[in-house]
Amino acid sequence: MAKKRLVSGMRTTGSLHLGHLEGTLKNWVSLQDTYDCFFFAAVWHAFTDRLKIDNLPAIIDEMVIDWLSVGIDPEKSVIFRQSSMHEHAELCTILSNCTPLGWLERCPSFKDDVRDEDAKSRVSLGKLMYPVLMTSDIAAYDGEFVPVGKDQLPHLELSREIVRRFNGSYGDVLKEPDAVLSQVPLLLGIDKRKMSKSYNNGIELRETPDGLKAKVQQMITDPQRVRRNDPGDPEVCCVYAYHKIYTPDRLEEIAQGCRTAGIGCRDCKLILYERLNNMLEPYRCRRAEIESRKGYVKEVLDAGEKRAHAIASEVLQRVRQVMGFSS
Ligand code: TRP
Ligand code: SF4
């Protein structure tokens, strides 16, 4: 049976960290066997909150290398850049006309951005249109599924409504995408705040063993546990939050050791370091291998964009036809 098509993108905001790995990439890797996957670098979306991105080509390459290193497989999945696909932009122009302004203004992420009047002079039209472009990214491939976390559900619901509106006028031309809900563990940064580039509190996929060790050493523990003999509370500790994900087999032992001061924070961190390092090591090897193959990333993207164009141009042809502007 033919696999159902799944589309997803990731904004090109810089090098990827464990949040991306746990929140998105591991999920993508496993979806590859079940779905016909289209994964793209959401380059245009990265510009919705900045006008200029330095070294963009390098940022895109690094992101794609990160994808490949964790197991996104160009033999299984179509990997490409949104910015190479004029079809997304064309469809976005069209779909913007069947998207009521009110829908976009009510979108939770947009509402967060324009809390005050003043914000309206800073926030771009591109930001407001974010969900329309997203809809186009998906619909350009007849995408049937989109992997989403709970927080992205309103965006997908909006996509469905935009498509429904278009279809309401023109018949069943575009596919209404469904969500593949993914359970993702929430990984905080090493300072217990949200893991974010701007806080510089993430553990990156390309971390060296020494770099990783330093990051783990900086992680915030139970602040009440000042001396080695003080008992601690694992539930308030950042290291323990990571152990929950990476050391499930020794969780009880660690919690118990912490509460009874049986284990010191230094050793506790060492256990985590080793787990993380073992996980990252095969990625490092694959990355080194990919980086040694000159021109490989370009080859992957060129091939992906060719496959993507083949589908998107058909979908757009269909759209142009029903609207009355095909030649
Ligand atoms: N919004 C996604 C992110 O923040 C990127 C994205 C753009 C996307 N278009 C999409 C995801 C379409 C899924 C489907 O990284
Ligand atoms: Fe955190 Fe481990 Fe120290 Fe307890 S022993 S406070 S869980 S680092």
Short mmCIF file of C-alpha atoms and ligand atoms in Angstrom, two decimals:
data_model
loop_
_atom_site.label_atom_id
_atom_site.label_comp_id
_atom_site.label_asym_id
_atom_site.label_seq_id
_atom_site.Cartn_x
_atom_site.Cartn_y
_atom_site.Cartn_z
CA MET A 1 0.00 0.00 0.00
CA ALA A 2 1.26 3.47 -0.82
CA LYS A 3 2.45 5.41 2.18
CA LYS A 4 0.56 8.50 3.22
CA ARG A 5 2.35 11.77 2.73
CA LEU A 6 3.65 13.71 5.71
CA VAL A 7 5.12 17.22 5.59
CA SER A 8 7.13 19.07 8.19
CA GLY A 9 9.60 21.90 8.41
CA MET A 10 12.04 23.43 10.82
CA ARG A 11 13.00 27.07 10.92
CA THR A 12 16.63 27.87 10.20
CA THR A 13 17.45 29.63 13.44
CA GLY A 14 20.94 28.26 14.10
CA SER A 15 22.61 25.08 15.27
CA LEU A 16 20.33 22.46 16.70
CA HIS A 17 20.17 21.42 20.34
CA LEU A 18 18.77 18.53 22.37
CA GLY A 19 15.38 20.25 22.40
CA HIS A 20 15.20 19.88 18.63
CA LEU A 21 16.44 16.31 18.87
CA GLU A 22 13.90 15.17 21.46
CA GLY A 23 11.08 17.45 20.34
CA THR A 24 11.28 16.92 16.61
CA LEU A 25 14.11 14.98 15.06
CA LYS A 26 13.77 11.61 16.80
CA ASN A 27 10.12 11.74 15.86
CA TRP A 28 10.93 12.52 12.21
CA VAL A 29 13.41 9.66 12.09
CA SER A 30 10.80 7.16 13.22
CA LEU A 31 8.07 8.57 10.97
CA GLN A 32 10.21 7.91 7.91
CA ASP A 33 9.29 4.25 7.81
CA THR A 34 5.56 4.78 8.05
CA TYR A 35 5.08 7.86 5.90
CA ASP A 36 6.23 9.35 2.65
CA CYS A 37 8.06 12.21 4.35
CA PHE A 38 8.82 15.70 3.07
CA PHE A 39 11.15 17.57 5.42
CA PHE A 40 12.22 21.09 4.62
CA ALA A 41 14.29 23.95 5.99
CA ALA A 42 11.72 26.66 6.70
CA VAL A 43 13.98 29.45 5.54
CA TRP A 44 11.31 32.06 4.89
CA HIS A 45 9.69 31.44 8.24
CA ALA A 46 13.01 32.20 9.92
CA PHE A 47 12.72 35.74 8.58
CA THR A 48 9.39 36.45 10.25
CA ASP A 49 11.16 37.86 13.27
CA ARG A 50 14.37 39.20 11.80
CA LEU A 51 15.27 40.91 8.56
CA LYS A 52 18.74 39.60 8.09
CA ILE A 53 20.37 36.28 8.87
CA ASP A 54 24.15 36.23 8.68
CA ASN A 55 25.76 33.23 7.03
CA LEU A 56 22.42 31.77 6.04
CA PRO A 57 23.86 29.23 3.58
CA ALA A 58 26.10 27.86 6.33
CA ILE A 59 23.19 27.78 8.78
CA ILE A 60 21.06 25.81 6.34
CA ASP A 61 23.89 23.39 5.60
CA GLU A 62 24.58 22.84 9.27
CA MET A 63 20.95 22.16 9.98
CA VAL A 64 20.69 19.65 7.16
CA ILE A 65 23.91 17.97 8.31
CA ASP A 66 22.41 17.70 11.80
CA TRP A 67 19.31 16.07 10.31
CA LEU A 68 21.35 13.58 8.34
CA SER A 69 23.63 12.82 11.27
CA VAL A 70 20.74 11.73 13.49
CA GLY A 71 19.26 9.51 10.80
CA ILE A 72 17.04 11.52 8.49
CA ASP A 73 17.63 9.47 5.39
CA PRO A 74 17.59 11.05 1.93
CA GLU A 75 16.79 7.63 0.46
CA LYS A 76 13.56 7.55 2.42
CA SER A 77 12.63 11.21 2.77
CA VAL A 78 12.54 14.24 0.54
CA ILE A 79 14.82 16.90 2.04
CA PHE A 80 14.73 20.43 0.66
CA ARG A 81 14.74 24.17 1.24
CA GLN A 82 11.47 26.06 1.36
CA SER A 83 13.27 28.99 -0.24
CA SER A 84 13.88 26.94 -3.40
CA MET A 85 10.20 26.21 -3.83
CA HIS A 86 8.43 29.11 -5.52
CA GLU A 87 5.25 26.99 -5.43
CA HIS A 88 4.90 27.60 -1.68
CA ALA A 89 5.01 31.34 -2.28
CA GLU A 90 2.51 31.21 -5.11
CA LEU A 91 0.10 29.14 -3.08
CA CYS A 92 0.58 31.46 -0.11
CA THR A 93 -0.43 34.45 -2.22
CA ILE A 94 -3.55 32.62 -3.28
CA LEU A 95 -4.47 31.25 0.13
CA SER A 96 -3.96 34.63 1.80
CA ASN A 97 -7.18 35.64 0.05
CA CYS A 98 -9.22 32.94 1.69
CA THR A 99 -7.89 33.64 5.16
CA PRO A 100 -9.92 36.12 7.19
CA LEU A 101 -7.73 38.56 9.05
CA GLY A 102 -9.52 37.74 12.27
CA TRP A 103 -8.40 34.10 12.16
CA LEU A 104 -4.79 35.16 12.01
CA GLU A 105 -5.13 37.82 14.68
CA ARG A 106 -6.70 35.29 17.02
CA CYS A 107 -3.88 32.80 16.57
CA PRO A 108 -2.33 32.29 20.04
CA SER A 109 1.27 32.70 18.93
CA PHE A 110 0.46 35.92 17.12
CA LYS A 111 -1.51 37.26 20.07
CA ASP A 112 1.54 36.72 22.25
CA ASP A 113 3.58 38.82 19.87
CA VAL A 114 1.27 41.81 19.76
CA ARG A 115 0.38 42.27 23.39
CA ASP A 116 0.50 46.07 23.12
CA GLU A 117 -0.25 48.68 20.47
CA ASP A 118 3.42 49.48 20.18
CA ALA A 119 4.13 45.91 19.06
CA LYS A 120 2.08 46.49 15.94
CA SER A 121 4.80 48.74 14.62
CA ARG A 122 7.42 46.05 15.19
CA VAL A 123 5.64 42.85 14.18
CA SER A 124 5.71 42.10 10.47
CA LEU A 125 2.97 41.13 8.11
CA GLY A 126 5.07 38.00 7.52
CA LYS A 127 4.56 37.05 11.15
CA LEU A 128 0.81 37.50 10.82
CA MET A 129 0.88 35.37 7.66
CA TYR A 130 2.98 32.65 9.28
CA PRO A 131 0.10 30.15 9.33
CA VAL A 132 -0.84 30.89 5.71
CA LEU A 133 2.67 30.11 4.53
CA MET A 134 2.64 27.00 6.72
CA THR A 135 -0.59 25.91 5.12
CA SER A 136 0.96 26.41 1.72
CA ASP A 137 4.05 24.42 2.70
CA ILE A 138 1.81 21.48 3.46
CA ALA A 139 -0.84 21.82 0.78
CA ALA A 140 1.75 22.22 -2.00
CA TYR A 141 2.47 18.48 -1.59
CA ASP A 142 -1.05 17.26 -0.89
CA GLY A 143 0.29 16.69 2.60
CA GLU A 144 -2.06 14.42 4.52
CA PHE A 145 -0.25 14.47 7.83
CA VAL A 146 1.77 16.91 9.87
CA PRO A 147 3.56 15.88 13.05
CA VAL A 148 2.68 18.38 15.73
CA GLY A 149 3.07 18.88 19.41
CA LYS A 150 0.03 20.05 21.34
CA ASP A 151 1.15 23.68 21.20
CA GLN A 152 1.09 23.65 17.39
CA LEU A 153 -2.45 22.30 17.14
CA PRO A 154 -4.09 25.74 16.70
CA HIS A 155 -1.85 26.37 13.68
CA LEU A 156 -2.87 23.10 12.11
CA GLU A 157 -6.53 23.72 12.79
CA LEU A 158 -6.15 27.04 11.03
CA SER A 159 -4.52 25.28 8.07
CA ARG A 160 -7.46 22.95 7.84
CA GLU A 161 -9.89 25.85 7.84
CA ILE A 162 -7.96 27.73 5.18
CA VAL A 163 -7.94 24.65 2.94
CA ARG A 164 -11.63 24.05 3.61
CA ARG A 165 -12.39 27.58 2.56
CA PHE A 166 -10.49 27.23 -0.67
CA ASN A 167 -12.17 23.91 -1.38
CA GLY A 168 -15.52 25.44 -0.53
CA SER A 169 -15.19 27.62 -3.60
CA TYR A 170 -13.36 25.30 -5.95
CA GLY A 171 -14.18 21.72 -4.99
CA ASP A 172 -11.87 19.11 -3.54
CA VAL A 173 -8.67 20.57 -4.88
CA LEU A 174 -6.41 20.74 -1.83
CA LYS A 175 -5.90 18.15 0.91
CA GLU A 176 -6.94 18.96 4.45
CA PRO A 177 -4.01 17.91 6.62
CA ASP A 178 -4.40 15.84 9.78
CA ALA A 179 -2.22 15.94 12.86
CA VAL A 180 0.05 13.14 13.94
CA LEU A 181 0.21 14.04 17.60
CA SER A 182 3.58 13.42 19.10
CA GLN A 183 4.37 13.03 22.76
CA VAL A 184 7.49 15.00 23.30
CA PRO A 185 9.39 15.33 26.55
CA LEU A 186 9.91 18.94 27.53
CA LEU A 187 13.63 19.55 27.87
CA LEU A 188 14.64 22.63 29.77
CA GLY A 189 17.93 24.45 29.32
CA ILE A 190 20.83 23.85 31.69
CA ASP A 191 19.62 26.83 33.75
CA LYS A 192 16.08 25.43 33.99
CA ARG A 193 14.67 28.10 31.72
CA LYS A 194 13.14 27.27 28.35
CA MET A 195 15.87 25.92 26.09
CA SER A 196 16.57 28.71 23.68
CA LYS A 197 19.26 30.05 21.45
CA SER A 198 18.94 33.50 22.97
CA TYR A 199 19.59 32.23 26.51
CA ASN A 200 22.55 30.17 25.31
CA ASN A 201 21.43 27.41 27.68
CA GLY A 202 21.07 24.52 25.28
CA ILE A 203 23.17 21.42 24.74
CA GLU A 204 23.97 21.32 21.07
CA LEU A 205 24.08 18.25 18.90
CA ARG A 206 27.54 19.18 17.72
CA GLU A 207 28.91 19.48 21.26
CA THR A 208 32.38 17.97 21.71
CA PRO A 209 32.87 15.62 24.67
CA ASP A 210 34.65 18.41 26.57
CA GLY A 211 32.03 20.96 25.64
CA LEU A 212 29.32 18.58 26.74
CA LYS A 213 31.05 17.90 30.03
CA ALA A 214 31.29 21.63 30.71
CA LYS A 215 27.58 22.11 29.95
CA VAL A 216 26.56 19.27 32.26
CA GLN A 217 28.79 20.66 34.99
CA GLN A 218 27.01 24.02 34.70
CA MET A 219 23.58 22.47 35.12
CA ILE A 220 21.60 23.82 38.03
CA THR A 221 21.13 21.31 40.86
CA ASP A 222 19.06 21.52 44.02
CA PRO A 223 20.21 24.89 45.44
CA GLN A 224 19.54 23.62 48.98
CA ARG A 225 22.17 20.96 48.53
CA VAL A 226 25.22 23.01 49.36
CA ARG A 227 27.52 20.41 50.89
CA ARG A 228 28.12 16.84 49.83
CA ASN A 229 26.39 15.57 52.96
CA ASP A 230 23.22 17.62 52.51
CA PRO A 231 20.32 15.54 51.26
CA GLY A 232 18.77 16.85 48.04
CA ASP A 233 15.45 16.97 46.27
CA PRO A 234 15.79 15.52 42.76
CA GLU A 235 12.48 17.00 41.66
CA VAL A 236 13.85 20.55 41.74
CA CYS A 237 17.07 19.56 39.98
CA CYS A 238 17.77 20.12 36.32
CA VAL A 239 20.17 17.15 36.15
CA TYR A 240 17.43 14.86 37.39
CA ALA A 241 14.99 16.16 34.79
CA TYR A 242 17.47 14.98 32.18
CA HIS A 243 17.99 11.65 33.96
CA LYS A 244 14.25 11.08 33.60
CA ILE A 245 14.76 11.01 29.86
CA TYR A 246 18.22 9.56 29.51
CA THR A 247 18.68 7.30 32.55
CA PRO A 248 15.27 5.70 33.06
CA ASP A 249 16.85 2.42 34.13
CA ARG A 250 18.64 3.97 37.14
CA LEU A 251 16.12 6.64 38.08
CA GLU A 252 15.08 5.16 41.43
CA GLU A 253 18.65 4.63 42.49
CA ILE A 254 19.58 8.22 41.62
CA ALA A 255 16.54 9.75 43.33
CA GLN A 256 17.18 7.68 46.43
CA GLY A 257 20.88 8.52 46.39
CA CYS A 258 20.09 12.20 46.11
CA ARG A 259 17.56 12.22 48.94
CA THR A 260 19.89 10.36 51.29
CA ALA A 261 23.06 12.14 50.20
CA GLY A 262 24.26 8.72 49.09
CA ILE A 263 25.38 10.17 45.78
CA GLY A 264 27.13 13.48 45.19
CA CYS A 265 26.13 15.92 42.49
CA ARG A 266 29.46 15.48 40.79
CA ASP A 267 28.92 11.73 40.32
CA CYS A 268 25.31 12.24 39.43
CA LYS A 269 26.36 14.60 36.66
CA LEU A 270 29.01 12.20 35.49
CA ILE A 271 26.36 9.53 34.94
CA LEU A 272 24.35 11.96 32.86
CA TYR A 273 27.39 13.10 30.93
CA GLU A 274 28.17 9.53 29.97
CA ARG A 275 24.64 8.84 28.84
CA LEU A 276 24.50 11.96 26.71
CA ASN A 277 27.95 11.41 25.32
CA ASN A 278 27.09 7.84 24.32
CA MET A 279 24.01 9.10 22.55
CA LEU A 280 25.85 11.88 20.71
CA GLU A 281 28.89 9.82 19.71
CA PRO A 282 27.31 8.00 16.76
CA TYR A 283 25.88 11.32 15.54
CA ARG A 284 29.35 12.84 15.70
CA CYS A 285 30.76 9.97 13.66
CA ARG A 286 28.10 10.28 11.01
CA ARG A 287 28.53 14.04 10.89
CA ALA A 288 32.29 13.69 10.40
CA GLU A 289 31.62 11.27 7.60
CA ILE A 290 29.11 13.58 5.91
CA GLU A 291 31.39 16.59 6.27
CA SER A 292 34.21 14.68 4.63
CA ARG A 293 32.08 14.18 1.52
CA LYS A 294 32.49 17.47 -0.33
CA GLY A 295 29.32 18.63 -2.01
CA TYR A 296 27.18 15.92 -0.45
CA VAL A 297 24.69 18.24 1.23
CA LYS A 298 24.19 20.13 -2.00
CA GLU A 299 23.57 16.84 -3.76
CA VAL A 300 20.96 15.85 -1.19
CA LEU A 301 19.19 19.21 -1.47
CA ASP A 302 19.32 19.30 -5.27
CA ALA A 303 17.83 15.83 -5.48
CA GLY A 304 15.21 16.63 -2.85
CA GLU A 305 14.20 19.84 -4.57
CA LYS A 306 13.81 18.05 -7.84
CA ARG A 307 11.47 15.52 -6.26
CA ALA A 308 9.62 18.24 -4.38
CA HIS A 309 9.15 20.33 -7.53
CA ALA A 310 7.71 17.36 -9.38
CA ILE A 311 4.87 17.12 -6.85
CA ALA A 312 4.35 20.79 -6.07
CA SER A 313 4.20 21.82 -9.70
CA GLU A 314 1.36 19.35 -10.27
CA VAL A 315 -0.57 20.62 -7.29
CA LEU A 316 -0.10 24.23 -8.40
CA GLN A 317 -1.14 23.33 -11.92
CA ARG A 318 -4.36 21.98 -10.47
CA VAL A 319 -4.91 25.17 -8.48
CA ARG A 320 -4.24 27.40 -11.47
CA GLN A 321 -6.59 25.33 -13.56
CA VAL A 322 -9.60 25.55 -11.23
CA MET A 323 -9.04 29.24 -10.68
CA GLY A 324 -8.89 29.92 -14.37
CA PHE A 325 -5.34 31.09 -14.90
CA SER A 326 -3.64 28.07 -16.37
CA SER A 327 -2.44 28.56 -19.93
N1 TRP B 1 6.63 26.29 12.37
C1 TRP B 1 7.70 25.36 12.23
C2 TRP B 1 8.87 25.72 13.18
O1 TRP B 1 8.71 26.57 14.00
C3 TRP B 1 8.21 25.30 10.83
C4 TRP B 1 7.19 25.03 9.76
C5 TRP B 1 6.96 25.85 8.71
C6 TRP B 1 6.34 23.90 9.59
N2 TRP B 1 6.03 25.32 7.89
C7 TRP B 1 5.62 24.11 8.38
C8 TRP B 1 6.12 22.74 10.32
C9 TRP B 1 4.69 23.21 7.90
C10 TRP B 1 5.17 21.82 9.83
C11 TRP B 1 4.48 22.05 8.64
O2 TRP B 1 9.97 25.19 13.10
FE1 SF4 B 2 20.56 16.85 41.24
FE2 SF4 B 2 21.81 14.56 41.21
FE3 SF4 B 2 22.66 16.55 42.77
FE4 SF4 B 2 20.42 15.32 43.35
S1 SF4 B 2 22.46 14.39 43.33
S2 SF4 B 2 20.72 17.52 43.34
S3 SF4 B 2 19.61 14.83 41.32
S4 SF4 B 2 22.65 16.51 40.56
#
